[in-house]
Amino acid sequence: MRETQNNQNENKKEADQLNLNLEKEIEHLDRTSGEEFQGYEPVSEKPKKEKKPKKPKKKKTPKQIVKRVLIVLAVIILVPVAAFFTLRALGKDFLFSGNVNMKNAIDGADVQNNGDLVIYKGHKYRYNENITSVLFMGVDREKVNSDEKYLKEHGAGQADTMFVAALDTSSNKMSLISIPRDTMADIKTYNEKGKYTGTKKTQLCLAYAYGDGEKLSCTNTVDAVSKVLYGIPIDSYVSVNLSAISVLNDAVGGVNVQVIGDLTSVDPDLKEGANVTLLGDQAETYVRTREHEPLDANLERMRRQQQYITAFIQKGLQETRNDIMLPVDLLNLISDNAVTNVSVPKLTYLATEALGVSFSSDDIYSIDCDIKEGDSGYAEYYPDETKLFELVLDVFYTRID
């Protein structure tokens, strides 16, 4: 037993001596060596890259500066110009999409290829494909409203005023044909749900009423007017409500007229023969006022409308030469009170073509009519077909022999 205890004491002494020696060894270890911690590899830091010295910037020469400025200016100028000519090209394509469709003509006229060629009184006439036509309509409503309930109660309105503008882009000549609202014509009729119900011989102004007060009303009127003019294509339309008249009038600075007829009962300034610059609601009063008796009372109003349109176009052309974007601005001003298929590309093309146009009262044509009282007591205008056919040849055709 004592021997065993002596052995344990000797082992303890040896263990203590070993621990003491180990501690001394640890104190002498190199702390940066791999012996410090045998379980992991020491992490080595990546050497930092030396920053290269920056090269001094070269100063641009005056020539280089001028070159850069010219490039910037070229971009600023050429991009809008390119956009403008793109719009113009698109507008031209859209404006000349219709084809003449002359199915019926007067006796003595030989119509070939749907009216592309007409032989009349020994002469040959070729349809002028350089002409684009726009139907302008003045509607007797204060605003555009296609609400179903409103249409049932008030209707879509009537086209009280109609002009067909024919622009010959090859000669820069513009002609305006004034079409009486009471011209008897074959018009398409539709029911309240917009379903086609047939055709009816009635006053031309009612073609607008058989519609929705918007696109259908306009296209139905375009169709009826085209038939009156022996199938001449009408490429575009603009319908304006009463509220748009004063806006357009004032946008060009007012329109000067010499008053036709005595209108002092509605405006004391509108004395017959007086020289007046129409402003605001005066313009609407001047072009709309008429007596309901006799049957030809609308003729005097049409004279005032023709006079006003002539003066407005002349003023508009003058202002457009100073500001090419004026037509676009005018369209934007009346956008809430107008219906049209004249897009910005179309308007861009028309505006540039109109810059070279001269227009006077000699370029407005009227349709001679025989005026009768219908069964309902309303006036009915029956065109002189021979004179109307010859007018169509004069405006839309070119004599080729």
Tab-separated table of C-alpha atoms in Angstrom:
chain	number	residue	atom	x	y	z
A	1	MET	CA	0.000	0.000	0.000
A	2	ARG	CA	2.764	2.408	0.994
A	3	GLU	CA	4.640	1.490	-2.127
A	4	THR	CA	1.649	2.352	-4.300
A	5	GLN	CA	1.272	5.759	-2.657
A	6	ASN	CA	4.964	6.505	-3.236
A	7	ASN	CA	4.528	5.726	-6.927
A	8	GLN	CA	1.551	8.102	-7.229
A	9	ASN	CA	3.573	10.894	-5.579
A	10	GLU	CA	6.441	10.393	-8.000
A	11	ASN	CA	4.008	10.480	-11.004
A	12	LYS	CA	2.490	13.707	-9.763
A	13	LYS	CA	5.904	15.291	-9.413
A	14	GLU	CA	6.793	14.271	-12.961
A	15	ALA	CA	3.492	15.703	-14.252
A	16	ASP	CA	4.041	18.986	-12.452
A	17	GLN	CA	7.549	19.208	-13.857
A	18	LEU	CA	6.266	18.575	-17.389
A	19	ASN	CA	3.610	21.324	-17.065
A	20	LEU	CA	6.252	23.722	-15.770
A	21	ASN	CA	8.533	22.956	-18.703
A	22	LEU	CA	5.596	23.384	-21.157
A	23	GLU	CA	4.741	26.794	-19.766
A	24	LYS	CA	8.341	27.903	-20.195
A	25	GLU	CA	8.310	26.668	-23.780
A	26	ILE	CA	5.132	28.600	-24.512
A	27	GLU	CA	6.669	31.786	-23.159
A	28	HIS	CA	9.516	31.482	-25.615
A	29	LEU	CA	7.340	30.801	-28.694
A	30	ASP	CA	7.366	33.313	-31.607
A	31	ARG	CA	3.881	34.775	-31.611
A	32	THR	CA	3.890	35.403	-35.402
A	33	SER	CA	4.794	31.845	-36.260
A	34	GLY	CA	2.484	29.024	-37.242
A	35	GLU	CA	3.027	27.435	-33.847
A	36	GLU	CA	0.792	29.971	-32.176
A	37	PHE	CA	-2.413	28.159	-33.193
A	38	GLN	CA	-1.965	24.803	-34.852
A	39	GLY	CA	-5.653	24.293	-35.691
A	40	TYR	CA	-5.927	27.070	-38.411
A	41	GLU	CA	-3.841	28.483	-41.160
A	42	PRO	CA	-2.944	32.092	-40.552
A	43	VAL	CA	-4.957	34.553	-42.715
A	44	SER	CA	-2.760	36.430	-45.114
A	45	GLU	CA	-3.796	39.913	-46.157
A	46	LYS	CA	-3.821	40.823	-49.846
A	47	PRO	CA	-1.217	43.277	-50.779
A	48	LYS	CA	-2.672	46.696	-51.510
A	49	LYS	CA	-2.472	47.881	-55.082
A	50	GLU	CA	-0.486	50.934	-55.597
A	51	LYS	CA	-2.570	53.815	-57.003
A	52	LYS	CA	-1.445	54.901	-60.372
A	53	PRO	CA	-0.957	58.585	-60.656
A	54	LYS	CA	-3.788	60.291	-62.630
A	55	LYS	CA	-2.904	61.582	-65.991
A	56	PRO	CA	-3.573	65.266	-66.340
A	57	LYS	CA	-6.646	66.012	-68.553
A	58	LYS	CA	-5.901	67.486	-71.861
A	59	LYS	CA	-7.532	70.812	-72.455
A	60	LYS	CA	-9.953	70.875	-75.437
A	61	THR	CA	-8.950	73.098	-78.220
A	62	PRO	CA	-11.352	75.794	-79.466
A	63	LYS	CA	-11.850	73.723	-82.614
A	64	GLN	CA	-12.998	70.701	-80.589
A	65	ILE	CA	-15.360	72.850	-78.511
A	66	VAL	CA	-16.940	74.342	-81.639
A	67	LYS	CA	-17.318	70.859	-83.108
A	68	ARG	CA	-19.165	69.599	-80.019
A	69	VAL	CA	-21.453	72.629	-79.938
A	70	LEU	CA	-22.314	72.116	-83.605
A	71	ILE	CA	-23.161	68.452	-82.981
A	72	VAL	CA	-25.493	69.388	-80.104
A	73	LEU	CA	-27.156	72.090	-82.186
A	74	ALA	CA	-27.585	69.675	-85.083
A	75	VAL	CA	-29.358	67.183	-82.827
A	76	ILE	CA	-31.593	69.904	-81.357
A	77	ILE	CA	-32.559	71.124	-84.825
A	78	LEU	CA	-32.670	67.920	-86.846
A	79	VAL	CA	-34.754	65.796	-84.482
A	80	PRO	CA	-37.790	68.146	-84.537
A	81	VAL	CA	-37.349	68.705	-88.280
A	82	ALA	CA	-37.251	64.965	-88.895
A	83	ALA	CA	-40.368	64.516	-86.746
A	84	PHE	CA	-42.118	67.331	-88.639
A	85	PHE	CA	-41.434	65.826	-92.065
A	86	THR	CA	-42.427	62.385	-90.821
A	87	LEU	CA	-45.768	63.755	-89.647
A	88	ARG	CA	-46.186	65.574	-92.942
A	89	ALA	CA	-45.529	62.416	-94.964
A	90	LEU	CA	-47.976	60.418	-92.860
A	91	GLY	CA	-50.573	63.146	-93.223
A	92	LYS	CA	-50.263	63.085	-96.985
A	93	ASP	CA	-50.850	59.328	-97.074
A	94	PHE	CA	-53.932	59.617	-94.879
A	95	LEU	CA	-55.438	62.506	-96.832
A	96	PHE	CA	-55.450	60.893	-100.248
A	97	SER	CA	-57.039	57.557	-99.412
A	98	GLY	CA	-60.412	57.956	-101.147
A	99	ASN	CA	-61.411	57.113	-104.700
A	100	VAL	CA	-64.072	58.753	-106.827
A	101	ASN	CA	-67.225	56.664	-107.148
A	102	MET	CA	-69.464	58.369	-109.699
A	103	LYS	CA	-72.336	55.953	-110.253
A	104	ASN	CA	-74.969	58.391	-111.471
A	105	ALA	CA	-74.396	61.332	-113.770
A	106	ILE	CA	-76.525	63.674	-115.818
A	107	ASP	CA	-77.719	62.816	-119.305
A	108	GLY	CA	-75.063	63.388	-121.934
A	109	ALA	CA	-72.133	62.526	-119.642
A	110	ASP	CA	-70.082	59.394	-120.368
A	111	VAL	CA	-68.656	58.172	-117.068
A	112	GLN	CA	-65.792	55.669	-117.240
A	113	ASN	CA	-63.920	53.755	-114.527
A	114	ASN	CA	-66.313	54.944	-111.757
A	115	GLY	CA	-65.742	58.564	-112.706
A	116	ASP	CA	-61.982	58.584	-113.057
A	117	LEU	CA	-62.606	59.707	-116.645
A	118	VAL	CA	-65.644	61.709	-117.778
A	119	ILE	CA	-66.491	62.661	-121.331
A	120	TYR	CA	-68.878	65.612	-121.418
A	121	LYS	CA	-69.894	67.898	-124.289
A	122	GLY	CA	-67.093	66.517	-126.442
A	123	HIS	CA	-64.328	67.042	-123.862
A	124	LYS	CA	-62.423	64.628	-121.644
A	125	TYR	CA	-62.009	65.245	-117.934
A	126	ARG	CA	-59.683	63.341	-115.598
A	127	TYR	CA	-60.302	63.269	-111.841
A	128	ASN	CA	-57.602	65.330	-110.108
A	129	GLU	CA	-55.898	62.978	-107.635
A	130	ASN	CA	-53.952	65.904	-106.156
A	131	ILE	CA	-57.103	67.209	-104.483
A	132	THR	CA	-58.006	66.402	-100.909
A	133	SER	CA	-61.417	67.365	-99.557
A	134	VAL	CA	-62.611	68.265	-96.060
A	135	LEU	CA	-66.247	68.619	-94.996
A	136	PHE	CA	-66.822	71.340	-92.411
A	137	MET	CA	-70.064	71.161	-90.432
A	138	GLY	CA	-71.586	73.607	-87.979
A	139	VAL	CA	-73.947	71.785	-85.612
A	140	ASP	CA	-76.801	73.412	-83.699
A	141	ARG	CA	-75.743	72.112	-80.288
A	142	GLU	CA	-73.800	73.867	-77.536
A	143	LYS	CA	-71.564	70.877	-76.858
A	144	VAL	CA	-70.771	67.337	-77.959
A	145	ASN	CA	-72.905	64.872	-76.032
A	146	SER	CA	-73.293	61.216	-77.023
A	147	ASP	CA	-75.020	60.144	-73.797
A	148	GLU	CA	-77.836	57.732	-74.670
A	149	LYS	CA	-80.374	59.430	-72.415
A	150	TYR	CA	-79.473	62.869	-73.784
A	151	LEU	CA	-79.802	61.661	-77.393
A	152	LYS	CA	-83.260	60.230	-76.715
A	153	GLU	CA	-84.447	63.519	-75.247
A	154	HIS	CA	-82.686	66.053	-77.486
A	155	GLY	CA	-81.276	64.207	-80.491
A	156	ALA	CA	-77.816	64.494	-82.017
A	157	GLY	CA	-78.535	67.860	-83.620
A	158	GLN	CA	-78.478	69.029	-87.238
A	159	ALA	CA	-75.701	70.211	-89.510
A	160	ASP	CA	-76.918	73.779	-90.034
A	161	THR	CA	-73.851	74.788	-92.041
A	162	MET	CA	-71.847	72.711	-94.525
A	163	PHE	CA	-68.822	73.613	-96.622
A	164	VAL	CA	-66.630	71.296	-98.658
A	165	ALA	CA	-63.064	72.588	-98.912
A	166	ALA	CA	-61.130	71.205	-101.873
A	167	LEU	CA	-57.363	71.774	-101.715
A	168	ASP	CA	-55.424	71.167	-104.918
A	169	THR	CA	-51.902	70.466	-103.678
A	170	SER	CA	-50.432	70.651	-107.182
A	171	SER	CA	-51.542	74.247	-107.797
A	172	ASN	CA	-52.041	75.487	-104.191
A	173	LYS	CA	-55.598	76.403	-105.068
A	174	MET	CA	-58.375	76.036	-102.536
A	175	SER	CA	-62.052	76.023	-103.443
A	176	LEU	CA	-64.979	76.114	-101.068
A	177	ILE	CA	-68.416	74.760	-101.972
A	178	SER	CA	-71.294	76.007	-99.840
A	179	ILE	CA	-74.039	73.392	-99.556
A	180	PRO	CA	-77.521	74.464	-98.411
A	181	ARG	CA	-78.699	72.661	-95.281
A	182	ASP	CA	-82.097	72.001	-96.893
A	183	THR	CA	-80.697	70.310	-100.000
A	184	MET	CA	-82.802	67.214	-100.675
A	185	ALA	CA	-80.641	64.122	-100.618
A	186	ASP	CA	-80.703	60.369	-100.084
A	187	ILE	CA	-79.468	59.814	-96.549
A	188	LYS	CA	-78.960	56.665	-94.505
A	189	THR	CA	-81.258	56.287	-91.512
A	190	TYR	CA	-80.578	54.530	-88.191
A	191	ASN	CA	-82.764	53.677	-85.229
A	192	GLU	CA	-82.095	54.620	-81.593
A	193	LYS	CA	-79.799	51.622	-81.185
A	194	GLY	CA	-77.701	52.656	-84.169
A	195	LYS	CA	-79.018	49.928	-86.460
A	196	TYR	CA	-79.225	50.777	-90.164
A	197	THR	CA	-82.859	50.982	-91.323
A	198	GLY	CA	-82.534	52.097	-94.965
A	199	THR	CA	-82.380	55.367	-96.911
A	200	LYS	CA	-84.651	58.358	-97.003
A	201	LYS	CA	-85.052	61.392	-99.271
A	202	THR	CA	-84.970	64.373	-96.933
A	203	GLN	CA	-83.065	67.545	-96.004
A	204	LEU	CA	-79.301	67.056	-95.951
A	205	CYS	CA	-78.927	68.595	-92.483
A	206	LEU	CA	-80.823	65.631	-91.005
A	207	ALA	CA	-78.062	63.178	-91.953
A	208	TYR	CA	-76.270	64.362	-88.818
A	209	ALA	CA	-79.390	63.740	-86.722
A	210	TYR	CA	-79.382	60.060	-87.712
A	211	GLY	CA	-76.282	59.377	-85.666
A	212	ASP	CA	-74.663	59.500	-82.263
A	213	GLY	CA	-73.640	63.156	-82.236
A	214	GLU	CA	-70.077	62.079	-82.909
A	215	LYS	CA	-68.389	59.827	-85.481
A	216	LEU	CA	-71.541	58.141	-86.842
A	217	SER	CA	-73.255	61.511	-87.339
A	218	CYS	CA	-70.202	62.868	-89.163
A	219	THR	CA	-69.626	59.863	-91.418
A	220	ASN	CA	-73.327	59.704	-92.282
A	221	THR	CA	-73.238	63.355	-93.346
A	222	VAL	CA	-70.018	62.784	-95.298
A	223	ASP	CA	-71.679	59.924	-97.162
A	224	ALA	CA	-74.756	62.022	-98.020
A	225	VAL	CA	-72.719	65.044	-99.176
A	226	SER	CA	-70.497	62.819	-101.324
A	227	LYS	CA	-73.605	61.498	-103.087
A	228	VAL	CA	-74.854	65.039	-103.706
A	229	LEU	CA	-71.485	65.781	-105.343
A	230	TYR	CA	-71.700	62.743	-107.666
A	231	GLY	CA	-69.497	60.426	-105.612
A	232	ILE	CA	-66.567	62.765	-105.059
A	233	PRO	CA	-64.456	61.363	-102.166
A	234	ILE	CA	-64.399	63.399	-98.962
A	235	ASP	CA	-61.249	62.439	-97.078
A	236	SER	CA	-61.769	64.299	-93.810
A	237	TYR	CA	-64.413	65.966	-91.697
A	238	VAL	CA	-64.614	68.588	-88.953
A	239	SER	CA	-67.796	69.118	-86.978
A	240	VAL	CA	-67.948	72.073	-84.581
A	241	ASN	CA	-70.606	72.958	-82.048
A	242	LEU	CA	-71.887	76.440	-81.309
A	243	SER	CA	-69.492	76.964	-78.392
A	244	ALA	CA	-66.499	76.578	-80.718
A	245	ILE	CA	-67.384	79.513	-82.996
A	246	SER	CA	-66.425	82.331	-80.616
A	247	VAL	CA	-63.297	80.428	-79.496
A	248	LEU	CA	-61.999	80.072	-83.064
A	249	ASN	CA	-63.002	83.627	-83.926
A	250	ASP	CA	-61.108	85.175	-81.020
A	251	ALA	CA	-58.098	82.877	-81.472
A	252	VAL	CA	-57.270	84.637	-84.751
A	253	GLY	CA	-57.848	88.084	-83.280
A	254	GLY	CA	-61.437	88.574	-84.425
A	255	VAL	CA	-62.897	88.665	-87.944
A	256	ASN	CA	-63.778	91.845	-89.796
A	257	VAL	CA	-66.975	91.954	-91.908
A	258	GLN	CA	-69.243	94.468	-93.575
A	259	VAL	CA	-72.632	93.550	-92.138
A	260	ILE	CA	-75.073	91.941	-94.564
A	261	GLY	CA	-78.697	92.602	-93.600
A	262	ASP	CA	-80.049	94.380	-90.546
A	263	LEU	CA	-79.355	92.380	-87.381
A	264	THR	CA	-79.899	95.179	-84.841
A	265	SER	CA	-82.811	93.236	-83.334
A	266	VAL	CA	-80.269	90.785	-81.878
A	267	ASP	CA	-77.190	93.066	-81.668
A	268	PRO	CA	-77.356	96.882	-81.962
A	269	ASP	CA	-73.832	97.017	-83.411
A	270	LEU	CA	-74.761	94.830	-86.394
A	271	LYS	CA	-76.275	97.533	-88.598
A	272	GLU	CA	-76.523	96.787	-92.287
A	273	GLY	CA	-73.398	98.017	-94.077
A	274	ALA	CA	-71.445	98.677	-90.867
A	275	ASN	CA	-67.804	97.600	-90.754
A	276	VAL	CA	-67.435	95.453	-87.642
A	277	THR	CA	-64.693	93.293	-86.177
A	278	LEU	CA	-66.653	90.408	-84.701
A	279	LEU	CA	-65.565	89.361	-81.228
A	280	GLY	CA	-66.867	86.737	-78.822
A	281	ASP	CA	-70.520	85.773	-79.201
A	282	GLN	CA	-70.980	88.302	-82.019
A	283	ALA	CA	-69.459	85.791	-84.425
A	284	GLU	CA	-72.060	83.150	-83.567
A	285	THR	CA	-74.855	85.724	-83.796
A	286	TYR	CA	-73.689	86.862	-87.215
A	287	VAL	CA	-73.447	83.424	-88.843
A	288	ARG	CA	-76.531	81.854	-87.216
A	289	THR	CA	-79.267	84.488	-87.178
A	290	ARG	CA	-81.980	84.078	-89.801
A	291	GLU	CA	-85.648	84.654	-90.311
A	292	HIS	CA	-87.864	81.613	-90.651
A	293	GLU	CA	-89.974	83.254	-93.323
A	294	PRO	CA	-89.948	83.277	-96.319
A	295	LEU	CA	-88.695	79.905	-97.655
A	296	ASP	CA	-85.503	81.436	-99.059
A	297	ALA	CA	-84.626	83.196	-95.786
A	298	ASN	CA	-81.657	80.871	-95.363
A	299	LEU	CA	-80.043	82.308	-98.519
A	300	GLU	CA	-79.175	85.595	-96.780
A	301	ARG	CA	-77.715	83.704	-93.847
A	302	MET	CA	-75.642	81.630	-96.270
A	303	ARG	CA	-74.293	84.839	-97.796
A	304	ARG	CA	-73.188	85.986	-94.339
A	305	GLN	CA	-71.639	82.587	-93.646
A	306	GLN	CA	-69.717	82.662	-96.925
A	307	GLN	CA	-68.533	86.198	-96.189
A	308	TYR	CA	-67.474	85.249	-92.676
A	309	ILE	CA	-65.716	82.024	-93.761
A	310	THR	CA	-63.788	83.933	-96.432
A	311	ALA	CA	-62.604	86.528	-93.914
A	312	PHE	CA	-61.798	83.868	-91.301
A	313	ILE	CA	-59.735	81.780	-93.741
A	314	GLN	CA	-57.820	84.835	-94.937
A	315	LYS	CA	-57.072	85.853	-91.348
A	316	GLY	CA	-56.155	82.274	-90.439
A	317	LEU	CA	-53.773	81.903	-93.387
A	318	GLN	CA	-52.113	85.192	-92.471
A	319	GLU	CA	-51.620	84.100	-88.867
A	320	THR	CA	-50.414	80.618	-89.904
A	321	ARG	CA	-47.617	82.159	-91.968
A	322	ASN	CA	-46.387	83.699	-88.725
A	323	ASP	CA	-47.000	80.558	-86.654
A	324	ILE	CA	-47.024	77.228	-88.493
A	325	MET	CA	-48.472	75.493	-85.405
A	326	LEU	CA	-51.585	77.705	-85.283
A	327	PRO	CA	-53.898	75.097	-86.916
A	328	VAL	CA	-52.832	72.525	-84.310
A	329	ASP	CA	-53.430	75.078	-81.543
A	330	LEU	CA	-56.895	75.866	-82.930
A	331	LEU	CA	-57.816	72.188	-83.010
A	332	ASN	CA	-56.684	71.775	-79.407
A	333	LEU	CA	-58.717	74.811	-78.321
A	334	ILE	CA	-61.981	73.331	-79.624
A	335	SER	CA	-61.260	69.670	-78.921
A	336	ASP	CA	-64.120	69.456	-76.383
A	337	ASN	CA	-66.580	71.031	-78.818
A	338	ALA	CA	-65.593	69.342	-82.060
A	339	VAL	CA	-65.593	65.946	-83.727
A	340	THR	CA	-62.983	65.291	-86.403
A	341	ASN	CA	-60.821	62.675	-88.068
A	342	VAL	CA	-58.191	65.300	-88.889
A	343	SER	CA	-55.188	63.950	-86.998
A	344	VAL	CA	-51.993	65.860	-86.198
A	345	PRO	CA	-50.201	64.339	-89.256
A	346	LYS	CA	-53.088	65.405	-91.510
A	347	LEU	CA	-53.143	68.873	-90.010
A	348	THR	CA	-49.366	69.209	-90.347
A	349	TYR	CA	-49.579	68.440	-94.058
A	350	LEU	CA	-52.578	70.718	-94.623
A	351	ALA	CA	-50.950	73.587	-92.728
A	352	THR	CA	-47.751	73.458	-94.777
A	353	GLU	CA	-49.704	73.238	-98.034
A	354	ALA	CA	-51.960	76.114	-97.025
A	355	LEU	CA	-48.977	78.458	-96.600
A	356	GLY	CA	-48.846	78.986	-100.346
A	357	VAL	CA	-52.611	79.291	-100.813
A	358	SER	CA	-54.314	82.527	-101.721
A	359	PHE	CA	-58.038	82.621	-101.055
A	360	SER	CA	-60.785	85.096	-101.865
A	361	SER	CA	-64.556	85.242	-102.233
A	362	ASP	CA	-64.110	84.212	-105.876
A	363	ASP	CA	-63.063	80.776	-104.646
A	364	ILE	CA	-66.416	80.112	-102.929
A	365	TYR	CA	-69.065	78.361	-104.985
A	366	SER	CA	-72.797	78.091	-104.333
A	367	ILE	CA	-75.215	75.473	-105.583
A	368	ASP	CA	-78.146	76.825	-107.575
A	369	CYS	CA	-81.373	75.316	-106.305
A	370	ASP	CA	-85.088	75.347	-106.942
A	371	ILE	CA	-86.742	76.063	-103.584
A	372	LYS	CA	-90.087	74.478	-102.738
A	373	GLU	CA	-92.250	74.071	-99.654
A	374	GLY	CA	-92.491	70.463	-98.546
A	375	ASP	CA	-95.527	68.671	-97.193
A	376	SER	CA	-94.334	69.358	-93.653
A	377	GLY	CA	-94.085	73.091	-94.354
A	378	TYR	CA	-90.260	73.159	-94.382
A	379	ALA	CA	-88.134	74.409	-97.265
A	380	GLU	CA	-86.779	71.862	-99.733
A	381	TYR	CA	-83.844	72.757	-102.008
A	382	TYR	CA	-83.539	70.853	-105.274
A	383	PRO	CA	-80.190	71.452	-107.010
A	384	ASP	CA	-79.937	72.302	-110.692
A	385	GLU	CA	-78.299	69.000	-111.625
A	386	THR	CA	-76.623	70.251	-114.809
A	387	LYS	CA	-75.020	73.260	-113.105
A	388	LEU	CA	-74.010	71.128	-110.119
A	389	PHE	CA	-72.391	68.494	-112.354
A	390	GLU	CA	-70.450	71.170	-114.241
A	391	LEU	CA	-69.352	72.688	-110.907
A	392	VAL	CA	-67.983	69.285	-109.844
A	393	LEU	CA	-66.046	69.052	-113.129
A	394	ASP	CA	-64.641	72.576	-112.675
A	395	VAL	CA	-63.442	71.985	-109.113
A	396	PHE	CA	-62.429	68.328	-108.994
A	397	TYR	CA	-61.419	67.479	-112.563
A	398	THR	CA	-58.774	68.485	-115.083
A	399	ARG	CA	-59.615	68.835	-118.720
A	400	ILE	CA	-57.118	66.710	-120.667
A	401	ASP	CA	-57.917	67.458	-124.327
